[in-house]
Short mmCIF file of C-alpha atoms in Angstrom, two decimals:
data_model
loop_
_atom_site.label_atom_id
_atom_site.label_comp_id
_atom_site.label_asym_id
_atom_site.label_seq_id
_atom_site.Cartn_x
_atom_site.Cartn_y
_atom_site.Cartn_z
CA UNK A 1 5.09 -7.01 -14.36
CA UNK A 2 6.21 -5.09 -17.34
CA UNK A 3 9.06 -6.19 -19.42
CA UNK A 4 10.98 -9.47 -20.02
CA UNK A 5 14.43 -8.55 -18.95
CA UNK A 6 12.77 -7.16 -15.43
CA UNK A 7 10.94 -10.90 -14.71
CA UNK A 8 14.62 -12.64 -16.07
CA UNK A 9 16.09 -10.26 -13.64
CA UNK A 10 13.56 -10.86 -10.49
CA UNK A 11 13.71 -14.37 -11.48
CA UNK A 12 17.39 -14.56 -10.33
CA UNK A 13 17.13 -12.50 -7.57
CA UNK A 14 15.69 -16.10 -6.10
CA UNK A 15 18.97 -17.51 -6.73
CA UNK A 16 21.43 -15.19 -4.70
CA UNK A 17 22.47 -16.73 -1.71
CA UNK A 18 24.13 -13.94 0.22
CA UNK A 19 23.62 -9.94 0.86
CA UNK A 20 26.92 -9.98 -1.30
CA UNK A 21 24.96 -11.35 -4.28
CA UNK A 22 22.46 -9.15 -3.38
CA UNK A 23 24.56 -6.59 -3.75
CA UNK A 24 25.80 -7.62 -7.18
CA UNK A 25 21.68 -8.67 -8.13
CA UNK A 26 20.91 -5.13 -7.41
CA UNK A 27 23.07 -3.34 -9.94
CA UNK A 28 20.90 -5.57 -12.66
CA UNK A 29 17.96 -4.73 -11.34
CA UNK A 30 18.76 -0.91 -11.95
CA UNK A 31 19.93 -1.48 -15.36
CA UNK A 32 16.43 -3.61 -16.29
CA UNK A 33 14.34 -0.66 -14.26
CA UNK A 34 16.59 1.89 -16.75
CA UNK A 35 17.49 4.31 -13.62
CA UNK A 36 20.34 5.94 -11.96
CA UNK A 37 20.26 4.44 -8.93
CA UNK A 38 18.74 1.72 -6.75
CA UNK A 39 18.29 1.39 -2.92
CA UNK A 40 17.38 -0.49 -0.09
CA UNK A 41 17.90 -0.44 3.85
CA UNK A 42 16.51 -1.56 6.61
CA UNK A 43 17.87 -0.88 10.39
CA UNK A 44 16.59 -4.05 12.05
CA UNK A 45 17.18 -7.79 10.62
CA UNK A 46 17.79 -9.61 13.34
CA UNK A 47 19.14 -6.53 14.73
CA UNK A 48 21.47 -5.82 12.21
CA UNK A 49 21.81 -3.21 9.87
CA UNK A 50 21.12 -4.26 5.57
CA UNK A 51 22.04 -1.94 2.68
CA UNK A 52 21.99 -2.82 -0.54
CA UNK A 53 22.12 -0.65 -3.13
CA UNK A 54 23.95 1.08 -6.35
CA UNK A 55 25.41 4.32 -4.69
CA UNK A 56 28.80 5.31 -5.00
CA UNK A 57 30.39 3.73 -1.40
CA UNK A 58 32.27 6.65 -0.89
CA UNK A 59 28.94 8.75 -0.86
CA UNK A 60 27.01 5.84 1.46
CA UNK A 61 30.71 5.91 3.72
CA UNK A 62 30.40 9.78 4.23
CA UNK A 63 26.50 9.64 4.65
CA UNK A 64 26.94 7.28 7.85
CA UNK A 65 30.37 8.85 9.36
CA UNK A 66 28.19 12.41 9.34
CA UNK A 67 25.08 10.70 10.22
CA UNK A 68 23.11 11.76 7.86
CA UNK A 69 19.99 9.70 8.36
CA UNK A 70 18.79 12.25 11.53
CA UNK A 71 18.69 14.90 9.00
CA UNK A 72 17.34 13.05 5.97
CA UNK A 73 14.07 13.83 4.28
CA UNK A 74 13.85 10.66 2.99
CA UNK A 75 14.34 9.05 5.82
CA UNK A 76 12.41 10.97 8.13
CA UNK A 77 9.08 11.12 5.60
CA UNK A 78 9.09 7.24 5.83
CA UNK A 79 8.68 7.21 9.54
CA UNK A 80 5.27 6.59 10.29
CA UNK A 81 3.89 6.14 6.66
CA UNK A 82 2.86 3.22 4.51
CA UNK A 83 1.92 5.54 1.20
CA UNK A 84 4.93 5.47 -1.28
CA UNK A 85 6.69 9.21 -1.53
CA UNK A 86 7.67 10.85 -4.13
CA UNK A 87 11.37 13.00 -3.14
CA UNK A 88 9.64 16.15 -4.11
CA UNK A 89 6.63 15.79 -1.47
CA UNK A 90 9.11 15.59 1.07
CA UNK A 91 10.55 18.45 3.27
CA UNK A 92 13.77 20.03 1.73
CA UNK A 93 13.71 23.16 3.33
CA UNK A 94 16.22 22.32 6.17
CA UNK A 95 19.68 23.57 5.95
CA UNK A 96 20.93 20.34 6.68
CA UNK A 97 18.25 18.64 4.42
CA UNK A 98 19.68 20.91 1.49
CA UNK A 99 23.16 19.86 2.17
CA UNK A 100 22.35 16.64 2.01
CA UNK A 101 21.33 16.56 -1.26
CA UNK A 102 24.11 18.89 -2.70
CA UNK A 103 26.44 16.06 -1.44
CA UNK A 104 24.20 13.31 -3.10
CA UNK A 105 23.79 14.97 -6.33
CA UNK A 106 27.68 15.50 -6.16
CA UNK A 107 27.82 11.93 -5.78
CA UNK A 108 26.05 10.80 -8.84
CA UNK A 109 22.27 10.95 -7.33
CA UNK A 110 19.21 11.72 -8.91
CA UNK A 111 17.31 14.96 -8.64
CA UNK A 112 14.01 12.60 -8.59
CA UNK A 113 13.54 9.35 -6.06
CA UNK A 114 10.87 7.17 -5.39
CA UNK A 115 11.16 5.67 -1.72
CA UNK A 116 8.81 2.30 -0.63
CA UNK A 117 8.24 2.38 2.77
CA UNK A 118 8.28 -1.81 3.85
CA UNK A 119 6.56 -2.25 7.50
CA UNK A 120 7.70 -5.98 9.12
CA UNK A 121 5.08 -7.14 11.85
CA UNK A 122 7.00 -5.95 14.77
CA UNK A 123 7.48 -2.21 13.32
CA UNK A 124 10.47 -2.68 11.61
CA UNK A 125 10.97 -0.62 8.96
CA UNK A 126 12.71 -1.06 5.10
CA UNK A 127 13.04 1.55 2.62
CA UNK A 128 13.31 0.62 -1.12
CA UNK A 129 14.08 3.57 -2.99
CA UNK A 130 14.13 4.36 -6.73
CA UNK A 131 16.31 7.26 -7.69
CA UNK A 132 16.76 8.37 -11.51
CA UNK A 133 18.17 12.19 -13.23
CA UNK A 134 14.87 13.17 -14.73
CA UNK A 135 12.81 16.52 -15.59
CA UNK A 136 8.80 16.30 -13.56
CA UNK A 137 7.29 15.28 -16.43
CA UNK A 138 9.29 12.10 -17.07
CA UNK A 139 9.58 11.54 -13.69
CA UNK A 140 5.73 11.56 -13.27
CA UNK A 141 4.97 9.18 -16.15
CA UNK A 142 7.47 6.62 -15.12
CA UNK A 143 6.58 6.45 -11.66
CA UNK A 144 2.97 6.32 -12.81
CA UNK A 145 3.80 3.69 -14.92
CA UNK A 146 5.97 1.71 -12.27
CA UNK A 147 4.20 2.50 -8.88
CA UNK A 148 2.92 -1.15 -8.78
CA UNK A 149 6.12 -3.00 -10.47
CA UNK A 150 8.12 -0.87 -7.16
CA UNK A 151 6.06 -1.70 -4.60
CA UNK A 152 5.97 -5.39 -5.82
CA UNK A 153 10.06 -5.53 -6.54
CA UNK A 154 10.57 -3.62 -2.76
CA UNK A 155 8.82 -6.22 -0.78
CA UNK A 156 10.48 -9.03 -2.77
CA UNK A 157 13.37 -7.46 -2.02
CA UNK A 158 12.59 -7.04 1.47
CA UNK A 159 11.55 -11.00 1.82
CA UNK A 160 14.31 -12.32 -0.19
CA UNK A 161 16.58 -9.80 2.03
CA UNK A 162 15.05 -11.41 5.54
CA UNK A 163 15.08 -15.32 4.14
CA UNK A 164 19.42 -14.43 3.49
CA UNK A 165 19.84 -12.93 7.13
CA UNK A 166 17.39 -15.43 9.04
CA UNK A 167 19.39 -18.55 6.85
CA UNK A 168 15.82 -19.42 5.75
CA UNK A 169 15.42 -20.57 1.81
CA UNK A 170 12.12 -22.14 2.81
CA UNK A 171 8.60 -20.18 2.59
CA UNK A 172 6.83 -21.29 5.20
CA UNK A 173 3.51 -23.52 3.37
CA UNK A 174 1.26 -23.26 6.72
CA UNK A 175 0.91 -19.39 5.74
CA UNK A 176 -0.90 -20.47 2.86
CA UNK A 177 -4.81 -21.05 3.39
CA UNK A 178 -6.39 -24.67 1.85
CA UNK A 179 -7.99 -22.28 -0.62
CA UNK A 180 -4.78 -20.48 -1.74
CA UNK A 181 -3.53 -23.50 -2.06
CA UNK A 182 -6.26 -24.66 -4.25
CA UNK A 183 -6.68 -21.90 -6.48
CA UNK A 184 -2.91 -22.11 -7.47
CA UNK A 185 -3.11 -26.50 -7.61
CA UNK A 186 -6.00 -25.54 -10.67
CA UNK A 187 -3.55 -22.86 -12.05
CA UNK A 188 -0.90 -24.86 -12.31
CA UNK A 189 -2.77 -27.94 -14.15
CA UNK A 190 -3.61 -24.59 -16.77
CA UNK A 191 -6.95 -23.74 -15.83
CA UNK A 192 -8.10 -20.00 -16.60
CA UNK A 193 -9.15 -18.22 -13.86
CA UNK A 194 -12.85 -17.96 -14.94
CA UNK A 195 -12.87 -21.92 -14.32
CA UNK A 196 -10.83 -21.58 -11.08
CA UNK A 197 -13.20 -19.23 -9.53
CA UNK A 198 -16.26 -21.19 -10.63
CA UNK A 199 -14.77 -24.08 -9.03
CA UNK A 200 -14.13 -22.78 -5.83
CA UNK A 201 -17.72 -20.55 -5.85
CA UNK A 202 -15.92 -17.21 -5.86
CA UNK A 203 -16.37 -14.29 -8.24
CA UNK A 204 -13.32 -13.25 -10.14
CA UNK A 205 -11.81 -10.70 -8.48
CA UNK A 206 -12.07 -12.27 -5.08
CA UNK A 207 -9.94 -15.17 -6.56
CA UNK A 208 -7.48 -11.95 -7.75
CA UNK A 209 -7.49 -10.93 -4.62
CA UNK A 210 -7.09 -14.51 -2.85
CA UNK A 211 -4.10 -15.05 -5.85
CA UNK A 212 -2.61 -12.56 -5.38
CA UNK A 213 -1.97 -12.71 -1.43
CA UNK A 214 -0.66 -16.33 -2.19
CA UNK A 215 1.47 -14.44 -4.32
CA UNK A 216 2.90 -11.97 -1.96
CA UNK A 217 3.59 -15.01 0.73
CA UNK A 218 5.28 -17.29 -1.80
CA UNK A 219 7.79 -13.99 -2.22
CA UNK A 220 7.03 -14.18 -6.05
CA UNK A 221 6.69 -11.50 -8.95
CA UNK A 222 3.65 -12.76 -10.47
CA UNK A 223 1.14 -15.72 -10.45
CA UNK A 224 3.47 -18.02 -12.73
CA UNK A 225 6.10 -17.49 -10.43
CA UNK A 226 4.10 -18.24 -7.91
CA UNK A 227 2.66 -21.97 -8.79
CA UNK A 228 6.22 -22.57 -9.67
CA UNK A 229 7.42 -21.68 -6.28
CA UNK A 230 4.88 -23.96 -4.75
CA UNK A 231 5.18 -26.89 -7.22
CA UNK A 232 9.18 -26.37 -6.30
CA UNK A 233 8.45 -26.09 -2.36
CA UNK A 234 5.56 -28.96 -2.35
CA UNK A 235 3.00 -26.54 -1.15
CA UNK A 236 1.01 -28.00 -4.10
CA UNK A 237 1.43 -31.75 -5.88
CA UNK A 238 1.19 -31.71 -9.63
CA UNK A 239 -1.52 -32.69 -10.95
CA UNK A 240 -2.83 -36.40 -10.55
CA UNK A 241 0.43 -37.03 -8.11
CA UNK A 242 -0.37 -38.60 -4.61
CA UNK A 243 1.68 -36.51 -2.33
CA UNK A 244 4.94 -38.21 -1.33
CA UNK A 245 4.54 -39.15 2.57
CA UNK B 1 -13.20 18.98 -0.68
CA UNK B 2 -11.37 15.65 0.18
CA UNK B 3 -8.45 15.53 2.26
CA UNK B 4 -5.86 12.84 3.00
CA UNK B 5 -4.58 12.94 6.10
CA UNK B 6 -2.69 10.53 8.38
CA UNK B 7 -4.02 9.47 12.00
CA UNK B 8 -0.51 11.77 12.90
CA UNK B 9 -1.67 14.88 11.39
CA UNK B 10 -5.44 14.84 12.19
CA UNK B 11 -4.11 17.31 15.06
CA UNK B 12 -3.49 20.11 12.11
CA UNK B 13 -7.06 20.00 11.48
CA UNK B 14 -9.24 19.49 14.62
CA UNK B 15 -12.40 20.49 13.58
CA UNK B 16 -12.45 18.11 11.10
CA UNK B 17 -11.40 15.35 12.76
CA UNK B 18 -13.53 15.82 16.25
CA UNK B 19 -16.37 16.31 13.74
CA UNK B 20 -15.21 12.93 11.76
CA UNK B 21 -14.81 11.00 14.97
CA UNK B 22 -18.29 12.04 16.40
CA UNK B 23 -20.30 11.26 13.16
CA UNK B 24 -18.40 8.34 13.40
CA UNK B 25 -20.25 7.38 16.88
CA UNK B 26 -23.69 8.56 15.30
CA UNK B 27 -23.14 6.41 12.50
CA UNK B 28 -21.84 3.36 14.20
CA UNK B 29 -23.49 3.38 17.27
CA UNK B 30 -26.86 5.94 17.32
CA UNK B 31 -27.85 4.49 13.58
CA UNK B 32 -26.35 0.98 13.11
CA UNK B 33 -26.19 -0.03 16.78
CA UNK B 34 -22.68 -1.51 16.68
CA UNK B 35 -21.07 -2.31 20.06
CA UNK B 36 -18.55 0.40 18.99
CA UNK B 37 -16.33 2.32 21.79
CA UNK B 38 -17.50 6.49 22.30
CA UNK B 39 -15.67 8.42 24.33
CA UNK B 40 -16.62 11.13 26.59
CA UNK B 41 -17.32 13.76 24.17
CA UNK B 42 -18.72 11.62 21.61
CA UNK B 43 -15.88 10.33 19.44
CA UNK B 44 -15.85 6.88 18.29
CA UNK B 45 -12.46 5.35 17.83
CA UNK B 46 -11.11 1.85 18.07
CA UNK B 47 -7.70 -0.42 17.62
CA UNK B 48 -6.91 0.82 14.43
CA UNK B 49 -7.17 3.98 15.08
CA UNK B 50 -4.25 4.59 17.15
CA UNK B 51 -1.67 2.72 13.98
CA UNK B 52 -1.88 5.60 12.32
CA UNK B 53 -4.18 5.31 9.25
CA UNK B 54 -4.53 7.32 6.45
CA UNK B 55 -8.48 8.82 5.91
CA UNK B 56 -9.73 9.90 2.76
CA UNK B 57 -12.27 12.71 4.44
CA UNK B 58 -14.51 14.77 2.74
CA UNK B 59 -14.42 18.24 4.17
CA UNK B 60 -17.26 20.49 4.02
CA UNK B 61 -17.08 24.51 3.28
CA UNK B 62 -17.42 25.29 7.05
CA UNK B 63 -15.04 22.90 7.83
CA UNK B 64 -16.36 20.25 9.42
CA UNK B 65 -16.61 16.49 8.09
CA UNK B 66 -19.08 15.04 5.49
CA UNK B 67 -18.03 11.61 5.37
CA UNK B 68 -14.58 9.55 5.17
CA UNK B 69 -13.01 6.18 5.22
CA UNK B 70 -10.10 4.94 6.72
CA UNK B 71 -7.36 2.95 4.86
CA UNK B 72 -4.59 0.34 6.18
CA UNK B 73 -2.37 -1.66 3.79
CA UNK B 74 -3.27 -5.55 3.93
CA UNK B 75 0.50 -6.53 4.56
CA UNK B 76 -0.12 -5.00 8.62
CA UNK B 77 -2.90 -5.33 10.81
CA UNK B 78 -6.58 -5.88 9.30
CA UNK B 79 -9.83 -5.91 10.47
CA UNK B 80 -10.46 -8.46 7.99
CA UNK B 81 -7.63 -10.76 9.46
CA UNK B 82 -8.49 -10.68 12.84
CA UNK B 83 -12.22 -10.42 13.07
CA UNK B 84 -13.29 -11.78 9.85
CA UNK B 85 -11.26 -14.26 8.15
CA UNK B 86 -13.93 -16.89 8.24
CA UNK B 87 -15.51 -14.25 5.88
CA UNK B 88 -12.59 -15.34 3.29
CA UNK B 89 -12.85 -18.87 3.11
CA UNK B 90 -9.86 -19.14 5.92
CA UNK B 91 -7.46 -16.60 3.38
CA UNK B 92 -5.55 -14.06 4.95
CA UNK B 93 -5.39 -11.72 2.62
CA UNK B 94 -2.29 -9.77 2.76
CA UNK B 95 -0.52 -8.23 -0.36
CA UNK B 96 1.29 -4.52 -0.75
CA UNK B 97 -1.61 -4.39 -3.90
CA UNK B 98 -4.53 -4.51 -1.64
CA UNK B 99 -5.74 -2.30 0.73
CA UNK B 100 -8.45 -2.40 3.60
CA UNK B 101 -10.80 0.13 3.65
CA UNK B 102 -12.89 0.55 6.97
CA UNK B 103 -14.89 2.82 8.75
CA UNK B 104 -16.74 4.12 6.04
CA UNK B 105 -19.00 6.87 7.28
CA UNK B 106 -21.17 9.91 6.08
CA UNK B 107 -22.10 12.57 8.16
CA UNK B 108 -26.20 12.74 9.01
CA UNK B 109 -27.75 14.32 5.48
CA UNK B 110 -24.77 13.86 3.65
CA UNK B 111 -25.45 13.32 -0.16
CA UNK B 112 -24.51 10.69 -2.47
CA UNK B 113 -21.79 12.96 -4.36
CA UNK B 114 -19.92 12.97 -0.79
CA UNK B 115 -20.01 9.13 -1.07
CA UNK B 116 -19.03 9.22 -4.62
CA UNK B 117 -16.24 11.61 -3.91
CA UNK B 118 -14.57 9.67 -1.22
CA UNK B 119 -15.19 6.19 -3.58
CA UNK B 120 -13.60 8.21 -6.38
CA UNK B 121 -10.56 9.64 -4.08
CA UNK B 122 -9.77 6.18 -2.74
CA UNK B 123 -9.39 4.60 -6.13
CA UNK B 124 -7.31 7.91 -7.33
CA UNK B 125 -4.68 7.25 -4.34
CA UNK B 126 -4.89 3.60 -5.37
CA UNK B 127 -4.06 4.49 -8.94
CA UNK B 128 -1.48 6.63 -7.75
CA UNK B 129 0.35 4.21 -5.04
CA UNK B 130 0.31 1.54 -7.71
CA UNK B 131 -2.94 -0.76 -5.64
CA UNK B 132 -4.86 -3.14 -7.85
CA UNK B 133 -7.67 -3.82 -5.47
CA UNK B 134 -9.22 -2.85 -1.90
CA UNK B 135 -11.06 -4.85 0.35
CA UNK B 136 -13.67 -3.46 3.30
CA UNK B 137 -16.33 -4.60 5.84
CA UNK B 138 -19.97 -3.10 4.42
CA UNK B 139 -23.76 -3.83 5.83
CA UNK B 140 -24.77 -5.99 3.10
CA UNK B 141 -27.70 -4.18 2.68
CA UNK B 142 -25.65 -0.88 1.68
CA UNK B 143 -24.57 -2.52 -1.69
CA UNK B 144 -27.00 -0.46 -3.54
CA UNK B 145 -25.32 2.89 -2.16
CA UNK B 146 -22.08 1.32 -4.44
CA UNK B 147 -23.86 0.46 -7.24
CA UNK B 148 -25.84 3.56 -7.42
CA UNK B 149 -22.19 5.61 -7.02
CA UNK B 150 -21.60 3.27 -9.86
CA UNK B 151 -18.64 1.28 -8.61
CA UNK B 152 -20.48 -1.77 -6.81
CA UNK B 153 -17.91 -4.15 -5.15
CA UNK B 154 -17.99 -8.15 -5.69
CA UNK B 155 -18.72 -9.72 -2.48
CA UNK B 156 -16.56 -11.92 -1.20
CA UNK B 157 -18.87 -13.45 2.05
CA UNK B 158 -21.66 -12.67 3.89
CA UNK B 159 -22.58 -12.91 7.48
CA UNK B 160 -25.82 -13.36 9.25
CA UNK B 161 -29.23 -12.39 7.84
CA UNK B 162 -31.49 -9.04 7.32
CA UNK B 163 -30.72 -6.05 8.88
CA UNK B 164 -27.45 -6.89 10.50
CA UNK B 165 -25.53 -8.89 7.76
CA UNK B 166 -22.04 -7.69 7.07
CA UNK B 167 -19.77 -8.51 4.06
CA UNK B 168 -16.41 -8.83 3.30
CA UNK B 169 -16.16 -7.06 -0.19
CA UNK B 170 -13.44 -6.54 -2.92
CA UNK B 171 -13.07 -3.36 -5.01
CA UNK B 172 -10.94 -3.42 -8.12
CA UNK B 173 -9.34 0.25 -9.04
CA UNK B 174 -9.23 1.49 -12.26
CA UNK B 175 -9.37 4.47 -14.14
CA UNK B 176 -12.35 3.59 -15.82
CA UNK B 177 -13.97 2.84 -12.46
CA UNK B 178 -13.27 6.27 -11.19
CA UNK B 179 -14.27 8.25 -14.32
CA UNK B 180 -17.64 6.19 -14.04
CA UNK B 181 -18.10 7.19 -10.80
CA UNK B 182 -17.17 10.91 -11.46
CA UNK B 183 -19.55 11.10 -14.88
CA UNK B 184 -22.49 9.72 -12.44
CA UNK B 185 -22.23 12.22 -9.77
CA UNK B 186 -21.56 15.07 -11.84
CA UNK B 187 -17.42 15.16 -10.03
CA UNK B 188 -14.39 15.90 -12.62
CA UNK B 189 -11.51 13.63 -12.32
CA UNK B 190 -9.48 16.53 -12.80
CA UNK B 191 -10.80 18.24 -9.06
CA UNK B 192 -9.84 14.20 -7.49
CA UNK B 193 -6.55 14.56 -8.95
CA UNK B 194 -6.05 18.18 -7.73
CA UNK B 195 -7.32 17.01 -4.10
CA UNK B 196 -4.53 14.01 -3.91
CA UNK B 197 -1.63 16.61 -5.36
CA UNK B 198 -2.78 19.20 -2.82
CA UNK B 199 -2.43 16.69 -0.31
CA UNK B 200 0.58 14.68 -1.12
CA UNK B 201 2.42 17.80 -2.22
CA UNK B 202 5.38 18.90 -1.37
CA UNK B 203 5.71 22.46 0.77
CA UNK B 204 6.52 24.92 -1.08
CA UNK B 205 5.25 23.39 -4.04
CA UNK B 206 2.73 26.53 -5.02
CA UNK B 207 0.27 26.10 -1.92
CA UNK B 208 1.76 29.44 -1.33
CA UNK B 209 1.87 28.56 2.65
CA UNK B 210 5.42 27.05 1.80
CA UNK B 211 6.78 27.96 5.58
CA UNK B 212 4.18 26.57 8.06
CA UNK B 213 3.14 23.77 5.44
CA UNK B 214 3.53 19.99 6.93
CA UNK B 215 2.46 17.60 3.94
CA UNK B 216 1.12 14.37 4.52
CA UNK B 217 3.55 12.30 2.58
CA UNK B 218 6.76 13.90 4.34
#
């Protein structure tokens, strides 16, 4: 994860407690990425509608009221794909399409975007977007740069999003394998990963790839955030500490 | 040429995709024996077919398919996860970084370069999509097509003996990895990169068929 203000942001994006917060949280988030404009939606938690984002409210009020969302390309290139899109693959030849981003652009949006497509186990979908005023070639370079750091930041989003709605602060530890659990209890007592995956008779990038799905479960940013979530949780006892029972 | 195509648009190109999906049964079923599912004019497809994948297929210049594989993101549905986890020490793997890659197939008398190609496009949409790694079921005993391509894949665990062993394996994507690949089958990284942008362009982005172009990514 590149850059120090970007983990100090992501680190407190643990610590808001409501989609309010979330709401603030997401205006630093921009600022650390060093874009225009930040997004996120998703039409189903718990069958309720989430936005958070740093558009103009005016722009997001008139979007809804003329139900934009039937007409969008951003919207509409997400359904049905997993693969990240960048605004310019999608289809803007539609009248209504076209208007649609007049009005945007009018409204202090980007000519560029980068939308996450976020698929929950029942089909649900969440869009994380990335939006930014920038000729192709910047535009290229930075999202070259960034692919991983958005599709990383969207899902934590997404998680940290569903924990708020669902009242749930707790990762659940059963969805963490003996061996995740294992791998991250050597982490945490410092060992490098060369030693970890000799211990546990793996090769080095199966323990990357074992890591880094304990990573993704725990909702954190990178590995270090991750043994500290489970230290913090009790998925994993410090080292040379009986577990409490 | 390589294409990318979703499961959704394989209708835009059926010549390539009835010829994917019956090289798919010859592979599968005629060659390897698997206990796979052919329909009535030949085409092998299974559960993951219909959740609307995204293939990497090499197309050849009369149109028809020279090999492809078929990729899913880890954080849905996996073959891995549901047939094979006791393949990964009990780990679900599951991260928006990793990718499964099944189905990996080459038409009857395909060459090497095809395989190459489609290794080399896979890690180039990786690179692009911001993946570190992909995962994928392999016969154990095709290892040596990978490390010939140059690219062999760590594996992660094995199953069964001889002919029939399977393994889970992990791929990491680089740069470096694809160039090395490219260099030893005589591709250009410049012709993968042009393949993806074709692909996950925009329409009317100079493919000149601006009007009746649908683009994979929209």
């Amino acid at each position: 994860m590149a850059g120090e203000r970007l983990e100090t942001v992501l680190d407190r994006l643990q610590t808001t407690k409501s989609i309010e917060e979330l709401r603030a949280w997401v205006h630093e988030l921009r600022d650390a990425l060093g874009v225009a404009h930040v997004f996120y939606h998703t039409a189903n938690l718990k069958g309720e509608q989430v936005g958070i984002f740093t558009y103009d409210i005016a722009w997001i009020r008139r979007y809804v009221v003329n139900n934009y969302s039937q007409y969008d390309p951003v919207v509409l290139g997400a359904a049905r794909r997993f693969t990240p899109m960048d605004w310019k693959s999608l289809d803007w030849s539609t009248p209504q399409a076209r208007r649609i981003m007049r009005e945007a652009r009018a409204a202090g949006v980007g000519n560029q975007g980068w939308s996450v497509p976020i698929w929950g186990p029942g089909g649900q979908l969440a869009l994380f977007v990335v939006n930014d005023e920038a000729d192709d070639d910047r535009w290229a370079a930075f999202t070259r740069a960034r692919a991983k750091d958005l599709l990383v930041i969207g899902h934590l989003v997404h998680q940290h999003a569903t924990r708020i709605v669902n009242q749930d602060t707790d990762v659940v530890a059963a969805e963490l394998s003996p061996r995740e659990k294992q791998a991250l209890m050597q982490l945490s007592q410092g060992q490098a990963r060369a030693e970890v995956a000799a211990t546990l008779q793996i090769s080095e990038n199966t323990l990357r790839a074992y890591i880094d799905s304990a990573r993704h479960k725990l909702g954190a940013m990178n590995v270090t955030h991750a043994v500290a979530i489970a230290l913090a949780r009790g998925i994993i006892v410090p080292h040379g500490e009986l577990p409490k029972y | 040429m390589i294409r990318f195509v979703y499961a959704d648009e394989l209708e835009r190109f059926p010549l390539l995709a009835d010829t994917m999906f019956r090289d798919r049964a010859e592979q599968f079923r005629t060659r390897l024996g698997w206990g796979v599912t052919v329909d009535g004019k030949g085409r092998e497809r299974d559960q993951y077919d219909v959740l609307n994948p995204l293939y990497v297929i090499w197309e050849q210049a009369d149109g028809t398919h020279g090999g492809s594989l078929r990729l899913m993101p880890t954080t849905g549905r996996t073959m891995a996860g549901e047939h094979f986890l006791h393949l990964t020490h009990g780990v679900r793997i599951c991260s928006p970084l990793v990718w499964e890659c099944t189905r990996f197939c080459l038409s009857p008398g395909a060459s090497s370069r095809i395989a190459a190609a489609l290794l080399a496009a896979g890690i180039e949409l990786g690179l692009r999509f911001g993946l570190e790694q992909a995962i994928g079921v392999i016969y154990t005993r095709t290892l040596g097509i990978y490390r010939r391509i140059g690219h062999a894949p760590d594996v992660i665990g094995t199953d069964g003996g001889g002919r029939d062993s399977i393994s889970i394996c992990v791929w990491n994507l680089s740069e470096e990895a694809r160039d090395r690949i490219c260099a030893r089958s005589g591709l250009s990284s410049a012709s993968i990169e042009r393949w993806f942008d074709d692909s996950f362009r925009g329409p009317g982005r100079g493919s000149g068929n601006a009007a009746g172009s649908l683009v994979i990514a929209a």
